[in-house]
Short mmCIF file of C-alpha atoms and ligand atoms in Angstrom, two decimals:
data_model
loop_
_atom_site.label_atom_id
_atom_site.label_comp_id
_atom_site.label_asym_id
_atom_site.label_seq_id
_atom_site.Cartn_x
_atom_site.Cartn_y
_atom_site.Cartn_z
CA UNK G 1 -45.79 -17.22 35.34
CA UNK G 2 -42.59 -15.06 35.31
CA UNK G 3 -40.75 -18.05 36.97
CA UNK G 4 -41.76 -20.17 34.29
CA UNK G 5 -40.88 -18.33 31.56
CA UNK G 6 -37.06 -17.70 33.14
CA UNK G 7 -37.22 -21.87 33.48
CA UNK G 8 -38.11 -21.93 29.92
CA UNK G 9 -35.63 -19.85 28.70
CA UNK G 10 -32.80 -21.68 30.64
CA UNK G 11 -33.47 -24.63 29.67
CA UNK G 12 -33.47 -23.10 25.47
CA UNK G 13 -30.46 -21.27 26.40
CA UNK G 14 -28.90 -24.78 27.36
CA UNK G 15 -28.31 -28.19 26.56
CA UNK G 16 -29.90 -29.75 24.38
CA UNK G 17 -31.76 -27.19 23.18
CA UNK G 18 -28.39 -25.34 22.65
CA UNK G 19 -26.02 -27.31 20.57
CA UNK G 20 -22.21 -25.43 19.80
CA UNK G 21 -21.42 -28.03 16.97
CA UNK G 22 -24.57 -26.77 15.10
CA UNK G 23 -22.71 -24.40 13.78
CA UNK G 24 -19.85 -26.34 12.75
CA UNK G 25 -21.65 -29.24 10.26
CA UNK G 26 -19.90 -28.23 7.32
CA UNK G 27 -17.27 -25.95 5.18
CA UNK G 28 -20.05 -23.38 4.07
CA UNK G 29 -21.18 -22.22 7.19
CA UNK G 30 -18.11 -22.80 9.43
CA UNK G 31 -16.46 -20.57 6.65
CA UNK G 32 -19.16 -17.94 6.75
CA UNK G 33 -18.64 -17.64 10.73
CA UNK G 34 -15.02 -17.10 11.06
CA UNK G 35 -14.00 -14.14 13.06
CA UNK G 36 -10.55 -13.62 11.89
CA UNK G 37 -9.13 -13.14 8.26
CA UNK G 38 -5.81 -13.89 6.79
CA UNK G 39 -5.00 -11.91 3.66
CA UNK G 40 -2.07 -11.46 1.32
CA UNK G 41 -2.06 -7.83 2.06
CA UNK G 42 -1.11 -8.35 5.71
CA UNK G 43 2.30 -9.69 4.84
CA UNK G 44 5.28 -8.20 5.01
CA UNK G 45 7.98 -10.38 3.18
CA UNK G 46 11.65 -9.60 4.82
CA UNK G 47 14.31 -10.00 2.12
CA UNK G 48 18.08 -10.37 2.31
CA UNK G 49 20.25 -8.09 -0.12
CA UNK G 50 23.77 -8.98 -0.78
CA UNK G 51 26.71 -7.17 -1.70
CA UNK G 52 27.62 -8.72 -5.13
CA UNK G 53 26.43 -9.77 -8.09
CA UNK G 54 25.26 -13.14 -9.46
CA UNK G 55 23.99 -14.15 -5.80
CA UNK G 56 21.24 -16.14 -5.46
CA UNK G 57 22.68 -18.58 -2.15
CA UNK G 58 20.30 -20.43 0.15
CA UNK G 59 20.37 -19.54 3.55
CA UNK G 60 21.37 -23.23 5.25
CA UNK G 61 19.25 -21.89 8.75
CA UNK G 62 16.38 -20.67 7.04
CA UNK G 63 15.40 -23.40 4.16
CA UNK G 64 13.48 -21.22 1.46
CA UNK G 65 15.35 -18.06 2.11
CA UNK G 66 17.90 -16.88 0.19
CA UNK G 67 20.89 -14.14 -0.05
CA UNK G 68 19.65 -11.98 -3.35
CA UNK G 69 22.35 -9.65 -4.92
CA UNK G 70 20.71 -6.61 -6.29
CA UNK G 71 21.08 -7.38 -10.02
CA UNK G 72 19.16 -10.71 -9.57
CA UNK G 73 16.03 -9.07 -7.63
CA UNK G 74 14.06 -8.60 -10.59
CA UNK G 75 12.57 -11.96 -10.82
CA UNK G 76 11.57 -11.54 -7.00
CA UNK G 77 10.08 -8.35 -7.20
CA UNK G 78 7.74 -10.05 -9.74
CA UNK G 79 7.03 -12.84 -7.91
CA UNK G 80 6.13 -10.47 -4.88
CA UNK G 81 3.82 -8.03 -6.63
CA UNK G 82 2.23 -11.03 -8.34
CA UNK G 83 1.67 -12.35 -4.53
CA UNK G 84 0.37 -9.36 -3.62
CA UNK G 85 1.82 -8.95 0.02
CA UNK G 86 1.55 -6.23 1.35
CA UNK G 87 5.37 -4.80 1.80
CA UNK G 88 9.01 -6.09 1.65
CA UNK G 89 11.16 -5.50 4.37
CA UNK G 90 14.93 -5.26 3.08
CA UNK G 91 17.74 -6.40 5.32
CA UNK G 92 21.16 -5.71 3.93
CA UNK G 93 24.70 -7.98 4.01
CA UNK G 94 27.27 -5.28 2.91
CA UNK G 95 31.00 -6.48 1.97
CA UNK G 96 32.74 -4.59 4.57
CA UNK G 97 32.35 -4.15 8.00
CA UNK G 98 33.75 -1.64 10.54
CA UNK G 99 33.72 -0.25 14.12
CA UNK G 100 31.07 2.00 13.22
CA UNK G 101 28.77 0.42 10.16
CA UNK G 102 29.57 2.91 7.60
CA UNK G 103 28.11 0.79 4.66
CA UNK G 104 24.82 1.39 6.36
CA UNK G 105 24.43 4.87 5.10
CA UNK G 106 26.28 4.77 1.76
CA UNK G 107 24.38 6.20 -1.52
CA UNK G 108 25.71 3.43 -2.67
CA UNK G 109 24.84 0.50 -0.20
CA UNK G 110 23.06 -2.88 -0.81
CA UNK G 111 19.88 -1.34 0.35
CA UNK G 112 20.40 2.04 -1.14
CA UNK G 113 20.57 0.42 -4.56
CA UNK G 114 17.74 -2.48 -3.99
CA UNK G 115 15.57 0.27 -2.51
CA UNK G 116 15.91 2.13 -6.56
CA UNK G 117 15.77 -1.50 -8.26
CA UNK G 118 12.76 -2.30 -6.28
CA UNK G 119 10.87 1.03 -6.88
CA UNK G 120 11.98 1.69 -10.74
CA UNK G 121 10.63 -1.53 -11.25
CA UNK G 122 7.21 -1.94 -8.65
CA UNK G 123 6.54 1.93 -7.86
CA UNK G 124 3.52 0.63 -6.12
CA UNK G 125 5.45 -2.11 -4.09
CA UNK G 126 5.60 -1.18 -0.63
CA UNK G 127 9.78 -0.92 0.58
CA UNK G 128 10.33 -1.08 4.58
CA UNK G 129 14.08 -1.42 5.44
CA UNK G 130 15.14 -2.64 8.53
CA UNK G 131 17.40 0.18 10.54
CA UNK G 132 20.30 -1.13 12.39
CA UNK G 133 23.46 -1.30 12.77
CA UNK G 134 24.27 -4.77 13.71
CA UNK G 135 24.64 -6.86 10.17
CA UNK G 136 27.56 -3.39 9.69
CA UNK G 137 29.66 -3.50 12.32
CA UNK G 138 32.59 -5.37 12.86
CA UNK G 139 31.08 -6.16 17.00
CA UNK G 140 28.08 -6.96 15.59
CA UNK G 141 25.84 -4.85 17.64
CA UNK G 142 23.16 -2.68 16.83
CA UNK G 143 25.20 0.55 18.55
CA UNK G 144 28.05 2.29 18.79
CA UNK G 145 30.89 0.47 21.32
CA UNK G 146 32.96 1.78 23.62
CA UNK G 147 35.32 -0.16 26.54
CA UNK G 148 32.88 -2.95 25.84
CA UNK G 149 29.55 -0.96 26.36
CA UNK G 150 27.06 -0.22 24.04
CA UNK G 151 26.59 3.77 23.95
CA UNK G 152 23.36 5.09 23.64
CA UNK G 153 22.89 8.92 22.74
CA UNK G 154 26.30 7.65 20.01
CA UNK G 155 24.47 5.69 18.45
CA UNK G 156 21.45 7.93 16.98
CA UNK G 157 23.56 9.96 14.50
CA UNK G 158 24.25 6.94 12.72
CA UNK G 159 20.59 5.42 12.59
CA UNK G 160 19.46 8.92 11.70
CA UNK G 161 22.23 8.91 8.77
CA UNK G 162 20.78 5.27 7.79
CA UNK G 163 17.41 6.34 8.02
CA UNK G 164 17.92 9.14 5.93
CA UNK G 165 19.95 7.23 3.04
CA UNK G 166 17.24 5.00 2.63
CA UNK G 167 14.33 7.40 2.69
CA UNK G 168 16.64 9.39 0.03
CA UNK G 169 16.73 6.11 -1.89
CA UNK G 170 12.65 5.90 -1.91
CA UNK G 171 12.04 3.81 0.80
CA UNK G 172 8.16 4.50 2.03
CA UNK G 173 8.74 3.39 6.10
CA UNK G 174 11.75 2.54 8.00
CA UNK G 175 12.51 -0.04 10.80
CA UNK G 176 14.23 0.70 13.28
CA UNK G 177 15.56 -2.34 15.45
CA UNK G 178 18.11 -1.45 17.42
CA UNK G 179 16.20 -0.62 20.63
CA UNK G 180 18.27 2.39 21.53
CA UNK G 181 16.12 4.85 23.65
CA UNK G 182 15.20 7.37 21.75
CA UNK G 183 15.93 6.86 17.82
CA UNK G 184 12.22 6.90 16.98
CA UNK G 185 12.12 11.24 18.08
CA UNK G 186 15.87 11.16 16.47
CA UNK G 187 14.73 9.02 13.24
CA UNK G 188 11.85 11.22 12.69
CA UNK G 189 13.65 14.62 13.59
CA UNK G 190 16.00 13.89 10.91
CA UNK G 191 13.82 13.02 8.35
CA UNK G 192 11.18 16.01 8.68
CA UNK G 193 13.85 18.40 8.90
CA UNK G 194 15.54 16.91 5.37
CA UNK G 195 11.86 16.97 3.55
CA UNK G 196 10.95 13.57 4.11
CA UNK G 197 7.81 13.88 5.90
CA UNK G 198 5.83 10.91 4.28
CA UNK G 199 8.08 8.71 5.08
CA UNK G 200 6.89 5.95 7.87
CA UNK G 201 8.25 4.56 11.03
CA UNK G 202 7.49 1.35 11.40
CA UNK G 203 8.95 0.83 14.76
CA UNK G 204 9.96 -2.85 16.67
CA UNK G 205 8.63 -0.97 19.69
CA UNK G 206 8.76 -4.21 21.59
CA UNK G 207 11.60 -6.14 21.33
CA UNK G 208 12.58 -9.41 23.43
CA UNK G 209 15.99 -10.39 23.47
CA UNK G 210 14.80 -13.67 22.39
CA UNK G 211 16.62 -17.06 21.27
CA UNK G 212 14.19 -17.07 18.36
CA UNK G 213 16.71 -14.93 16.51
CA UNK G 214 19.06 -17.51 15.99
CA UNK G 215 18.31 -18.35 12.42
CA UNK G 216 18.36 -14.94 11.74
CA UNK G 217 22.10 -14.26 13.17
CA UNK G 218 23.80 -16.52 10.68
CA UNK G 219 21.57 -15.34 7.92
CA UNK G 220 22.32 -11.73 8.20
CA UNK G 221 26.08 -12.56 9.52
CA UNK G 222 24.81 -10.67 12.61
CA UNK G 223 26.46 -11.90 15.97
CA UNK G 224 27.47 -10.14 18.40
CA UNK G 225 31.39 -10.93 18.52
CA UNK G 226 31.00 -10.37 22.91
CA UNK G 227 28.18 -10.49 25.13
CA UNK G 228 24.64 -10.67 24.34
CA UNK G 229 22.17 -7.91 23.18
CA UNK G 230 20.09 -7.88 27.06
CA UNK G 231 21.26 -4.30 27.85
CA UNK G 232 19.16 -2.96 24.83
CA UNK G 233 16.38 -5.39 24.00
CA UNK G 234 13.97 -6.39 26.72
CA UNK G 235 13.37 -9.19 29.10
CA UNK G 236 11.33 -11.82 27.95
CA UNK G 237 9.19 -11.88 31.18
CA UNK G 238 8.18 -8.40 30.75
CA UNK G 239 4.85 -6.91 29.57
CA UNK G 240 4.23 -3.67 31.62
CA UNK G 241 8.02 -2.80 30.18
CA UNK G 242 5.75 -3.51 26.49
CA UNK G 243 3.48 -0.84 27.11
CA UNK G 244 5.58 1.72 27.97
CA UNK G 245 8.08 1.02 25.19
CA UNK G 246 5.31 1.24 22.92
CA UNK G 247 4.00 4.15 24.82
CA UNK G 248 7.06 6.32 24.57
CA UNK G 249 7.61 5.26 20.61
CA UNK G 250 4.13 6.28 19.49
CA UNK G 251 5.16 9.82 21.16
CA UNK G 252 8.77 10.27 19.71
CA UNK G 253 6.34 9.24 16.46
CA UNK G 254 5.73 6.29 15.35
CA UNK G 255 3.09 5.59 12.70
CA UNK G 256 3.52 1.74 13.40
CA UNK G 257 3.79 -0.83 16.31
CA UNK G 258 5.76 -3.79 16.38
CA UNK G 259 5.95 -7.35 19.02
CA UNK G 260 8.72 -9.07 17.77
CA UNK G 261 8.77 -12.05 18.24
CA UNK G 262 5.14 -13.32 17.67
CA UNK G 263 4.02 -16.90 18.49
CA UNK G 264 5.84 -16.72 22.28
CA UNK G 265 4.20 -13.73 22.91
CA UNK G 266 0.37 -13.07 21.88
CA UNK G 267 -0.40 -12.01 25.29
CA UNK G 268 1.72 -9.08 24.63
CA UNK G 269 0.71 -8.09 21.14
CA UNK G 270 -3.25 -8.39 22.92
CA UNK G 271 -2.25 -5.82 25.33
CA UNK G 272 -0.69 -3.50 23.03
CA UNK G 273 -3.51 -3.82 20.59
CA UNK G 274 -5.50 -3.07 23.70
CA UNK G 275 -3.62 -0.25 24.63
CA UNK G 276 -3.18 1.83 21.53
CA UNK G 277 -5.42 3.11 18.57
CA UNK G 278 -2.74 2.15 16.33
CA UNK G 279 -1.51 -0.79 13.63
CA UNK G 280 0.42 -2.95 15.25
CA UNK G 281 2.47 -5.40 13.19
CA UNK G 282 3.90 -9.10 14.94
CA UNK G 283 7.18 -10.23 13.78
CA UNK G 284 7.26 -13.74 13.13
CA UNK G 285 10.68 -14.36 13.71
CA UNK G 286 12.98 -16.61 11.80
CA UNK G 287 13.47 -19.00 15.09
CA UNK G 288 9.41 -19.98 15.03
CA UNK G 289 10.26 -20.26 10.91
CA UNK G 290 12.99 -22.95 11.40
CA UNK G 291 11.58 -24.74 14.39
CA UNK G 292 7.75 -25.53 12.08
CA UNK G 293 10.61 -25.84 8.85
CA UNK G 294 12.60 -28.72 10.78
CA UNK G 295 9.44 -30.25 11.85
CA UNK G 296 7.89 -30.61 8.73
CA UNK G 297 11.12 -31.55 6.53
CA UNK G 298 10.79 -34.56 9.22
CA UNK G 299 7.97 -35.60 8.24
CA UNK G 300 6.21 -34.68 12.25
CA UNK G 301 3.79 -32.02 10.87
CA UNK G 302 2.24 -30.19 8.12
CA UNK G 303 3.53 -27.28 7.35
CA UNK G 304 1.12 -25.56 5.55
CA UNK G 305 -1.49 -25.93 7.93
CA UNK G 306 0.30 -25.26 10.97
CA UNK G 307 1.79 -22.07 9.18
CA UNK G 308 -1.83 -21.56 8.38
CA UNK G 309 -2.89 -21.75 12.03
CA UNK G 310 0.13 -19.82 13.66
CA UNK G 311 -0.62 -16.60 11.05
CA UNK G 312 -4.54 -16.93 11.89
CA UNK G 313 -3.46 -17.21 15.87
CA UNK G 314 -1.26 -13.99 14.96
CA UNK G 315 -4.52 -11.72 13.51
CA UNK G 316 -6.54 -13.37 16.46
CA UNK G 317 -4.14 -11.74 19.13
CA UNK G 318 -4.51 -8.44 17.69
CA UNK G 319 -1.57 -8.00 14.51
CA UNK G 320 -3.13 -5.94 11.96
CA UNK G 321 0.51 -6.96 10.06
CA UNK G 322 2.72 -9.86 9.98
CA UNK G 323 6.16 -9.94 8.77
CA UNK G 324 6.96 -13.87 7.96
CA UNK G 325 8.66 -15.96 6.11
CA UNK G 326 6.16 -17.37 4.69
CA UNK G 327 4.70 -14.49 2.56
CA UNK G 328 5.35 -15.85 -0.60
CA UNK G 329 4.01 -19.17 0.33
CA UNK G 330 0.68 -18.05 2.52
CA UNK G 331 0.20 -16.32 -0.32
CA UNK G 332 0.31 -19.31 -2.74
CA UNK G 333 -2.08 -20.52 -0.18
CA UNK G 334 -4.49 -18.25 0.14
CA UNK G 335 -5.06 -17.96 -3.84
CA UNK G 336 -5.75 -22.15 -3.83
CA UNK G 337 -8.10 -21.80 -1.15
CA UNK G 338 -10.30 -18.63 -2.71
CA UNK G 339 -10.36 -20.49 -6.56
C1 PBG Q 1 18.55 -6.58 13.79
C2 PBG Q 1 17.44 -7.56 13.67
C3 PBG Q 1 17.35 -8.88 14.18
C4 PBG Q 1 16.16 -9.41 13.69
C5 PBG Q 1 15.55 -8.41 12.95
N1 PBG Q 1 16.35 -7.29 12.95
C6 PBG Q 1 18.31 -9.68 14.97
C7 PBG Q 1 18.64 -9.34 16.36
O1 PBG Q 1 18.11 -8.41 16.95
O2 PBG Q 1 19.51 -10.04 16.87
C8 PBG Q 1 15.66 -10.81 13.94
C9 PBG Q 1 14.77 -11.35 12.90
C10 PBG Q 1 14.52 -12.81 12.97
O3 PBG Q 1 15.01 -13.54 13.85
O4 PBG Q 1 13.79 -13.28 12.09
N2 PBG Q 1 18.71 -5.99 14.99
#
């Protein structure tokens, strides 16, 4: 009897009786069954500030992107809090450069000043600003330089002083992306000890140093002028390295994770999300932007449903956040497909 039964219930566990596509006959139900969600309020829109006024240039690596001088924001702050996403993350081009990226912490720096625009005008808009000193210095990388090397410990004053100027300026999280070891503790030092303990760390906890940031080099005027960046940012082939880099940050006290980049490495943002009780945002990075862009301006895919697929792949692995792009667009998307 008992033998039966278990020979029953195989074969209803099983073909035929068990059919996968069942559940996939139409829109309605396949819609009803999805596991992962996609929502405006997950994005976090990077922006480009230029020193200047009048700007409004599009960025030739990065069709859709554009340099935005601070009196010409207004219109994009609109558009964003009409989008809904859920933060901006502010990247700044200032006019001068030197040895040690002064402009980065001026009162009155790019960022400084669209950090006020953005918050007289959306209090409620979320402002992350991207700490580093790379886009400011004349090398063009993210640390101080000496005899060719790029100095540690020298280099946390300065992203402490950035930090600071932008929190000052009513930013509500910064980003540090330098990869120094230990700016998070420094970063967070500095601003509890100068009253600023509500303001976030969003931290790129685990960065590669990845090809993918081509795009992003000539957009933000960004190269480094000798050598490459591989003595700070990590080796692509790493994940036990990922854990303990996001290890150590979440101690020194960061409120946020960050992968960066995203679509080359899921694996890793599944482990961290594995690893830690904490968000964790995936940086989609401006190299898996062009690549789908160039693609689709040839006429070889669609670039709203691959985009579409890519972000959903993103939330899948484990991103609570993603920083793309896109934001504007998905957006655009997402409002079509709930009417
Ligand atoms: C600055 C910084 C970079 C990116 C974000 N912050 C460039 C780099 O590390 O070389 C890359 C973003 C992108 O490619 O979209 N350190």
């Amino acid at each position: 009897m008992g033998r039966l039964y278990a020979q029953e219930r195989k074969r209803a566990m099983t073909f035929p009786h068990q059919r996968m596509r069942r559940l996939r006959t139409h829109e309605s139900l396949r819609r009803m069954l999805r596991e992962t969600t996609l929502s405006s309020r997950h994005l976090i829109a990077p922006l480009f500030l230029k020193e200047g006024e009048g700007i409004e240039e599009p960025i030739s690596s990065m069709p859709g992107q554009y340099h935005i001088s601070v009196d010409l924001l207004d219109p994009w702050i609109d558009r964003f809090l009409e989008a809904q996403v859920g933060a901006l993350l502010l990247f700044g081009l200032p006019s001068r450069k030197d040895s040690q990226g002064k402009e980065a912490w001026k009162k009155e720096g790019v960022v400084q000043r669209g950090i006020r625009r953005i918050k007289k005008r959306a209090p409620e808009l979320v402002v992350i600003t991207d700490v580093c000193l790379c886009a400011y210095t004349r090398h063009g990388h993210c640390g101080v330089v000496r005899k060719g090397r790029i100095l540690n410990d020298e280099t946390l004053p300065l992203l402490s002083k950035m930090a600071i100027s932008h929190a000052q300026a009513g930013a509500d999280m910064v980003a540090p992306s330098d990869m120094m070891d230990g700016r998070i503790h420094a970063i967070r030092s500095q601003l509890d000890g100068q009253g600023h303990t509500d303001v976030g760390i969003l931290s790129y906890a685990v960065k590669y140093a990845s090809s993918f940031y081509g795009p992003f080099r000539e957009a933000a005027q960004s190269s480094p002028s000798f050598g490459d960046r591989k003595t700070y940012q990590m080796d692509p082939a790493n994940l036990r390295e990922a854990l303990e880099e996001a290890r150590l940050d979440l101690e020194e006290g960061a409120d946020i994770l960050m992968v960066k980049p995203a679509l080359a490495y899921l694996d890793v943002i599944r482990e961290v999300k594995n690893a830690f009780q904490r968000p964790l945002a995936a940086y989609c990075v401006s190299g898996e932007y062009a690549m789908v862009k160039a693609a689709a301006e040839k006429g070889w895919m669609d670039e709203r449903s691959v985009v579409m697929e890519i972000l959903t792949a993103l939330r899948r692995a484990g991103a609570d956040l993603i920083v793309t792009y896109w934001s504007l667009e998905v957006a655009k998307w997402l409002k079509q497909e709930s009417n």
